[in-house]
PDB file of C-alpha atoms in Angstrom:
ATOM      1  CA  UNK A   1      23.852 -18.038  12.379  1.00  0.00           C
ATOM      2  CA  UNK A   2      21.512 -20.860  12.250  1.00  0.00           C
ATOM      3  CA  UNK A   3      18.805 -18.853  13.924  1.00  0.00           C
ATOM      4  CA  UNK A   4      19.330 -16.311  11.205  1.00  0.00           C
ATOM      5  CA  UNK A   5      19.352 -18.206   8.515  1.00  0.00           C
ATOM      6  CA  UNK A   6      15.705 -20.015   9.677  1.00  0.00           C
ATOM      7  CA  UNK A   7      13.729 -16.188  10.180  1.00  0.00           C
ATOM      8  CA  UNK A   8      15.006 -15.507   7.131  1.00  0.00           C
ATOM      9  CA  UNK A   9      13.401 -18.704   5.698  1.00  0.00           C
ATOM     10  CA  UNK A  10      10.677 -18.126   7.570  1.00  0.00           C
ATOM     11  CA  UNK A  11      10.074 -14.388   5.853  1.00  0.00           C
ATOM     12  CA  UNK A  12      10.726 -15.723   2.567  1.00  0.00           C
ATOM     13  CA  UNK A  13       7.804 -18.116   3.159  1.00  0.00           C
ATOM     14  CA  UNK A  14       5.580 -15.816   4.508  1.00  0.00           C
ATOM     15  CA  UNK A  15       5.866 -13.779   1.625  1.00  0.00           C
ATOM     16  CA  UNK A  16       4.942 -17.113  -0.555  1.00  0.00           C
ATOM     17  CA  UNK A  17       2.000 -17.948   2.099  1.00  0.00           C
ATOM     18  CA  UNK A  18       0.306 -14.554   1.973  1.00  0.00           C
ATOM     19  CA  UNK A  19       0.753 -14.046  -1.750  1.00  0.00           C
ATOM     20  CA  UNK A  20      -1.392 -17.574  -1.808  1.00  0.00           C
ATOM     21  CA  UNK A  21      -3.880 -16.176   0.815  1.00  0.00           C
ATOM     22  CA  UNK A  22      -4.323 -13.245  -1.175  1.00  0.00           C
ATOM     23  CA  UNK A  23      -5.099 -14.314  -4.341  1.00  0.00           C
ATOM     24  CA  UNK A  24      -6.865 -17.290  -3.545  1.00  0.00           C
ATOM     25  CA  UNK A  25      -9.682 -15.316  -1.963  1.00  0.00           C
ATOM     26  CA  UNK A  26      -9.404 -13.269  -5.377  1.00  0.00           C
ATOM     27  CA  UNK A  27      -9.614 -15.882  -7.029  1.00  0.00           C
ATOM     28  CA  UNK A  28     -13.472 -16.302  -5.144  1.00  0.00           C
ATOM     29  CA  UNK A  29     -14.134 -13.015  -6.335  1.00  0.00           C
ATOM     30  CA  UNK A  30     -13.385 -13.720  -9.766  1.00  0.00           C
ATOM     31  CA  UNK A  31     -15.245 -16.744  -9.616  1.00  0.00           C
ATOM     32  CA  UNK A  32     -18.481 -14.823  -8.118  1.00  0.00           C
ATOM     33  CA  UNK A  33     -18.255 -12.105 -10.994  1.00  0.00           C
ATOM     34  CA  UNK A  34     -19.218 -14.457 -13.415  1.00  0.00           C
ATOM     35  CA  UNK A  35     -22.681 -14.693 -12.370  1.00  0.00           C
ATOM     36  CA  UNK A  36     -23.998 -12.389 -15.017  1.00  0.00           C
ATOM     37  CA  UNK A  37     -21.604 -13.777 -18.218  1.00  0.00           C
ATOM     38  CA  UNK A  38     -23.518 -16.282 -20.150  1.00  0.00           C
ATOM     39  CA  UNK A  39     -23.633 -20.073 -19.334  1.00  0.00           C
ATOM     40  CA  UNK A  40     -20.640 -21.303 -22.185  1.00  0.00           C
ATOM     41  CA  UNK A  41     -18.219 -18.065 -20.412  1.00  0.00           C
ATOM     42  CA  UNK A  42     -19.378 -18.951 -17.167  1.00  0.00           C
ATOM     43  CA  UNK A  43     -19.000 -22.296 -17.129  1.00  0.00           C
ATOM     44  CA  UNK A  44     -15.452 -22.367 -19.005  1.00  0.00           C
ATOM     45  CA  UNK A  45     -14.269 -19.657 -16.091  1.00  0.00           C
ATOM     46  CA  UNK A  46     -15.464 -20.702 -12.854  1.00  0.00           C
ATOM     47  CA  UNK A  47     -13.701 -24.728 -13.976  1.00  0.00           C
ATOM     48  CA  UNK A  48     -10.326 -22.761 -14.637  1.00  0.00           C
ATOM     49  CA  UNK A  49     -10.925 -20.611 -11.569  1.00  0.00           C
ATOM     50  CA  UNK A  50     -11.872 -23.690  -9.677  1.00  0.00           C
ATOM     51  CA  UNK A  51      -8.415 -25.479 -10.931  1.00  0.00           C
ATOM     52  CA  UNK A  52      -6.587 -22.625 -10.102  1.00  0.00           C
ATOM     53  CA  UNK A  53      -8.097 -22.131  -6.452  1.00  0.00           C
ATOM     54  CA  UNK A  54      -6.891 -26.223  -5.523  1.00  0.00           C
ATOM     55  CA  UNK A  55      -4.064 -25.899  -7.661  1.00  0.00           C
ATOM     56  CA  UNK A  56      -2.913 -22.114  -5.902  1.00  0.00           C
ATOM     57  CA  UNK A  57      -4.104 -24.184  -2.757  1.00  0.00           C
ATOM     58  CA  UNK A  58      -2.367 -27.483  -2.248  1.00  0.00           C
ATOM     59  CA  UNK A  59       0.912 -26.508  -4.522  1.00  0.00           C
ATOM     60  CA  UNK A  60       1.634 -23.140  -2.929  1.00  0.00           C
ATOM     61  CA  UNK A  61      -0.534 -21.834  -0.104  1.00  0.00           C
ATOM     62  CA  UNK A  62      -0.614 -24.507   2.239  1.00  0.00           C
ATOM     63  CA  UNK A  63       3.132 -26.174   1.488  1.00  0.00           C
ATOM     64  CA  UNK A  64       4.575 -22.317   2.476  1.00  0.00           C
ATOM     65  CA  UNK A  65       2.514 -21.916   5.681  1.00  0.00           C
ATOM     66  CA  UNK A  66       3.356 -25.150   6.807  1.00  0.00           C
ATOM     67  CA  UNK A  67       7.105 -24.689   6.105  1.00  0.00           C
ATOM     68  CA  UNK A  68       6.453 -21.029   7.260  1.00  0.00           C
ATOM     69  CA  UNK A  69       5.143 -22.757  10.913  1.00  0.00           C
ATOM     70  CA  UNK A  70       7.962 -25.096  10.824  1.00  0.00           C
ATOM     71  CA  UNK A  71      10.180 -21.920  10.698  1.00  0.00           C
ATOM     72  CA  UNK A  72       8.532 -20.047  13.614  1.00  0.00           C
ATOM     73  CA  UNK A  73       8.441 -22.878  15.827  1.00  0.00           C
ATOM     74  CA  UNK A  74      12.121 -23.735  15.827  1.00  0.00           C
ATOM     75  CA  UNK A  75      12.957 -20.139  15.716  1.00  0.00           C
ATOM     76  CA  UNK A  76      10.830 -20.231  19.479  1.00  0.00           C
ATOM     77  CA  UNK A  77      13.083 -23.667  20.275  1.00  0.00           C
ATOM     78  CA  UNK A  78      16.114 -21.610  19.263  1.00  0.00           C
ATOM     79  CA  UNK A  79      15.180 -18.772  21.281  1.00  0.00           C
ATOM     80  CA  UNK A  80      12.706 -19.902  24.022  1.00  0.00           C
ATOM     81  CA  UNK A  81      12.769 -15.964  25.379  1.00  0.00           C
ATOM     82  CA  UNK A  82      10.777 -15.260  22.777  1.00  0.00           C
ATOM     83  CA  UNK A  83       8.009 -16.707  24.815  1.00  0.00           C
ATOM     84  CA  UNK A  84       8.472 -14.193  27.895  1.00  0.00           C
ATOM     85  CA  UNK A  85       7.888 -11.339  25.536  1.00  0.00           C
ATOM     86  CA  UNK A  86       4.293  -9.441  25.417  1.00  0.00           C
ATOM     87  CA  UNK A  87       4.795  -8.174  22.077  1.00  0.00           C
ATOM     88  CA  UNK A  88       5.168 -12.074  21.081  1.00  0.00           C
ATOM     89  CA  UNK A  89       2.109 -13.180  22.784  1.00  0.00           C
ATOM     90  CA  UNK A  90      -0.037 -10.459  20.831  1.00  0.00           C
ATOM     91  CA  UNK A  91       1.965 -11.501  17.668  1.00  0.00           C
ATOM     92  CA  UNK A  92       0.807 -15.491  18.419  1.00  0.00           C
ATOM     93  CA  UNK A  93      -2.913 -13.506  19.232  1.00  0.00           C
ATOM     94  CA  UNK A  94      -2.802 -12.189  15.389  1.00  0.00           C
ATOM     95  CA  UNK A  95      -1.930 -15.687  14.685  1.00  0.00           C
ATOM     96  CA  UNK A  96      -4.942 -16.849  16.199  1.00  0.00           C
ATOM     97  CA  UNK A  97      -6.985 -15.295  13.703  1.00  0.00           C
ATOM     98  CA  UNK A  98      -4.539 -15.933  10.817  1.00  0.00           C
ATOM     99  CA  UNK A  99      -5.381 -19.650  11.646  1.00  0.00           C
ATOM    100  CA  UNK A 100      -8.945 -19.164  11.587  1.00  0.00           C
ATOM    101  CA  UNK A 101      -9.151 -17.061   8.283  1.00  0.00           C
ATOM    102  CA  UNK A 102      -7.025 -19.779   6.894  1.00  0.00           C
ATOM    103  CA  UNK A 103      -9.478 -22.796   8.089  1.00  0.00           C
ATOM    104  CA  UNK A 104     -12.161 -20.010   6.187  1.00  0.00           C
ATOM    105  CA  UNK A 105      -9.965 -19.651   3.160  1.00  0.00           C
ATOM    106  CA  UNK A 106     -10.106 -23.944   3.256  1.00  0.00           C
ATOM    107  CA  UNK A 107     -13.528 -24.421   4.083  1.00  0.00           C
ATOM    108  CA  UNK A 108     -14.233 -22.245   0.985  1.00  0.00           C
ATOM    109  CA  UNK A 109     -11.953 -23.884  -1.689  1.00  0.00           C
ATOM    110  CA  UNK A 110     -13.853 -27.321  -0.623  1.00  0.00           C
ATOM    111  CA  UNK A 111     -17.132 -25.650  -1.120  1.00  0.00           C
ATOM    112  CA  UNK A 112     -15.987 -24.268  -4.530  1.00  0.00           C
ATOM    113  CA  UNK A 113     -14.937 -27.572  -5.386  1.00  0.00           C
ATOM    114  CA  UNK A 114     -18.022 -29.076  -4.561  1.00  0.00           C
ATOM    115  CA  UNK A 115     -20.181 -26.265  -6.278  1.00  0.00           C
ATOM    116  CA  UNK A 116     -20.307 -28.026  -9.763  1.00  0.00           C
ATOM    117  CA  UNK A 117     -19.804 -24.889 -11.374  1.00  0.00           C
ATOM    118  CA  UNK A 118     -22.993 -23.090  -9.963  1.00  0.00           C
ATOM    119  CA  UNK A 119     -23.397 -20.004  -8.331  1.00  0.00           C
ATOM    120  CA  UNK A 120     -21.482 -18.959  -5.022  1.00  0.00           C
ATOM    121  CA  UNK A 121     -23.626 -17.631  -2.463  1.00  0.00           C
ATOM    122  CA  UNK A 122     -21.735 -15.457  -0.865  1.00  0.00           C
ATOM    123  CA  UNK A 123     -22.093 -11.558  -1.886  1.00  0.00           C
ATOM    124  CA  UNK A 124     -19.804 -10.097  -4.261  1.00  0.00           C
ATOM    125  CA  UNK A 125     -18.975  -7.736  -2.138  1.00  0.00           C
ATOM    126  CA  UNK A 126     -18.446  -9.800   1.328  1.00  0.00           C
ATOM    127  CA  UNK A 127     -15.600 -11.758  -1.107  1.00  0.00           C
ATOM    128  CA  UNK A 128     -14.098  -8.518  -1.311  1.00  0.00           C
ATOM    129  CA  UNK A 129     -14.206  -7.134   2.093  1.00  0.00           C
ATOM    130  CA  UNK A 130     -13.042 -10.892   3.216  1.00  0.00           C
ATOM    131  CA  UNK A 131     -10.023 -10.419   0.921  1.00  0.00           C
ATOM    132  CA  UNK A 132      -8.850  -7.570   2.837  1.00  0.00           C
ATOM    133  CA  UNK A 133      -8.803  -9.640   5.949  1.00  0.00           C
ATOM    134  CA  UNK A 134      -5.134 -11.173   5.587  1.00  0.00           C
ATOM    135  CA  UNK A 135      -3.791  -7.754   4.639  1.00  0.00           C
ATOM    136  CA  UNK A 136      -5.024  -6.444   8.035  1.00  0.00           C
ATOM    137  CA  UNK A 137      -3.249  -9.708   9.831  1.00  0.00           C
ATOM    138  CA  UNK A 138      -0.536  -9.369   7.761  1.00  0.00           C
ATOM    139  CA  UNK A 139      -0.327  -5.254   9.248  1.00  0.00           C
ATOM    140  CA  UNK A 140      -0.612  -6.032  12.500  1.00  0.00           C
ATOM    141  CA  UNK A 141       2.155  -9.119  12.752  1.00  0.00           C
ATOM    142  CA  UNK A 142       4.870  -7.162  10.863  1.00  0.00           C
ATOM    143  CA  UNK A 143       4.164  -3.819  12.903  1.00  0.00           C
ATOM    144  CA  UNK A 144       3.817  -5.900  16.551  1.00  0.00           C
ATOM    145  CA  UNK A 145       7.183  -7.696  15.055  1.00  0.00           C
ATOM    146  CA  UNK A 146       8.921  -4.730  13.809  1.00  0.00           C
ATOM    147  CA  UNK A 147       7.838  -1.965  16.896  1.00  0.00           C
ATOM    148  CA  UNK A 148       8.160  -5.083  19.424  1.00  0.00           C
ATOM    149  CA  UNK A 149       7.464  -3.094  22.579  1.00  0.00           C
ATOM    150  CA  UNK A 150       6.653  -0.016  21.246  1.00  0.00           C
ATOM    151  CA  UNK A 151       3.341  -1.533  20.434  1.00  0.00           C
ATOM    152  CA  UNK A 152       2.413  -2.215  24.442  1.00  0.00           C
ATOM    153  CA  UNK A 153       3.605   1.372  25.085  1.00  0.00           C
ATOM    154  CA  UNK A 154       1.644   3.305  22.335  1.00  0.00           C
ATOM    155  CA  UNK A 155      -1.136   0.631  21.903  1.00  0.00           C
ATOM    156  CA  UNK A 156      -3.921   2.721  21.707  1.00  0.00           C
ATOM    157  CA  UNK A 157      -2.037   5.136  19.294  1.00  0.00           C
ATOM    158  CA  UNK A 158      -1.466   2.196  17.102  1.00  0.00           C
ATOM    159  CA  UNK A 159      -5.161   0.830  17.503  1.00  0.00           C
ATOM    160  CA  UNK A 160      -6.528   4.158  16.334  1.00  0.00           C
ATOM    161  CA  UNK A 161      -4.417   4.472  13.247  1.00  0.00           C
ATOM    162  CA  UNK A 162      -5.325   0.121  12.307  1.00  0.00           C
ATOM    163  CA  UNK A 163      -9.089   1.024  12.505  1.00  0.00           C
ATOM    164  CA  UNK A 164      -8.056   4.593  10.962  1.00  0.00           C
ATOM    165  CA  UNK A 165      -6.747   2.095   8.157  1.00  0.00           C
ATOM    166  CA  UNK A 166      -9.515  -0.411   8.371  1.00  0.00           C
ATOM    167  CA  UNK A 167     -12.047   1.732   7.455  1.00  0.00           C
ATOM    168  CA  UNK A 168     -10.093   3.508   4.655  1.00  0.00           C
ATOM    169  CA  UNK A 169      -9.796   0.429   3.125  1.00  0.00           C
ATOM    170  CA  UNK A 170     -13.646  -0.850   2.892  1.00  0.00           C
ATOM    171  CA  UNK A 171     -14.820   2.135   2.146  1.00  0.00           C
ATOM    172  CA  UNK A 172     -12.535   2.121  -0.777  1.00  0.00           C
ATOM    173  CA  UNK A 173     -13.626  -1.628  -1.283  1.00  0.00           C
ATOM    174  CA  UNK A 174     -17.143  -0.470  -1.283  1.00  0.00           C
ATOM    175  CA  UNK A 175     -16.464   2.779  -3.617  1.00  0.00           C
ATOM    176  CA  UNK A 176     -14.728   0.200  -6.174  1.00  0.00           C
ATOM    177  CA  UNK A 177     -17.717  -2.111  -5.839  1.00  0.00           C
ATOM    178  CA  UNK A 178     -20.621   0.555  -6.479  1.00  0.00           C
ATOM    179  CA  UNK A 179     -18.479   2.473  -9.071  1.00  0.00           C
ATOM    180  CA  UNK A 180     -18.162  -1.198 -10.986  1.00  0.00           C
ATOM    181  CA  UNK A 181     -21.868  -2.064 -10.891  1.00  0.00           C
ATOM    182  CA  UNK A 182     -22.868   1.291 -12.950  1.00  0.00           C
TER     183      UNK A 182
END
């Protein structure tokens, strides 16, 4: 029961992690479209977008992935099998780069912070393709959790149809993007 009752907390705060994750890097891209409103808009937006970003940050964000963390690893002391399983080594893998997309995701609120309200260098449209990233982690964790080892026997089946889905979505990224500039 207790095992239960921690993967269930640790779902409900993966939910509240990613839906941090998500719009935080949205929150960039809302920042970075203000470029062309005039200084009075701009400069009223990208302070509110900039106290949303820490506030979406330090309040949400980061308090649910560490609880989320705190979750996983005593699910793994719980159930210490987990560890002899492939499909859980790839799932720790996608973790991997969860981690580092988060350390991005930090590196880039301290930057906006620091920004004084100028201009963010990165392109408009590199925001956009970066704030698909977590929903491709987020694809590959619940379908290596949920298929287990269905995903070492049809790997390359599954590989196909996650690039299949990868491309899909920039291309519809980039469609949005050129669409919006005319």
């Amino acid at each position: 029961m207790l095992y239960t009752i921690i993967k269930a907390l640790h779902i409900i705060f993966m939910v509240s992690y990613f839906a941090g994750i998500f719009y935080l890097v949205r929150i960039f891209v809302y920042y970075k479209d203000t470029d062309a409103f005039s200084d009075e808009k701009k400069s009223i937006l990208r302070e509110q977008y900039i106290f949303m970003a820490r506030r979406l940050w330090n309040i949400i964000t980061v308090p649910a992935g560490i609880i989320m963390a705190v979750c996983g690893l005593v699910m793994i002391f719980l159930n210490t099998g987990l560890m002899k399983m492939p499909w859980f080594h790839l799932k720790l893998t996608f973790l991997i780069g969860l981690a580092i997309y988060h350390y991005w995701c930090w590196k880039k609120v301290k930057h906006l912070t620091q920004l004084n309200g100028n201009t963010l260098e990165t392109a408009n449209l590199k925001l956009r393709q970066a704030n698909e990233i977590a929903t491709f982690i987020l694809f590959l964790v619940v379908f290596t959790v949920i298929l287990k080892y269905q995903v070492i026997e049809y790997w390359w089946q599954l590989i196909t149809g996650f690039f299949v889905l990868v491309f899909l979505i920039m291309m519809t990224v980039k469609l949005v993007n050129k669409n919006k500039k005319k």
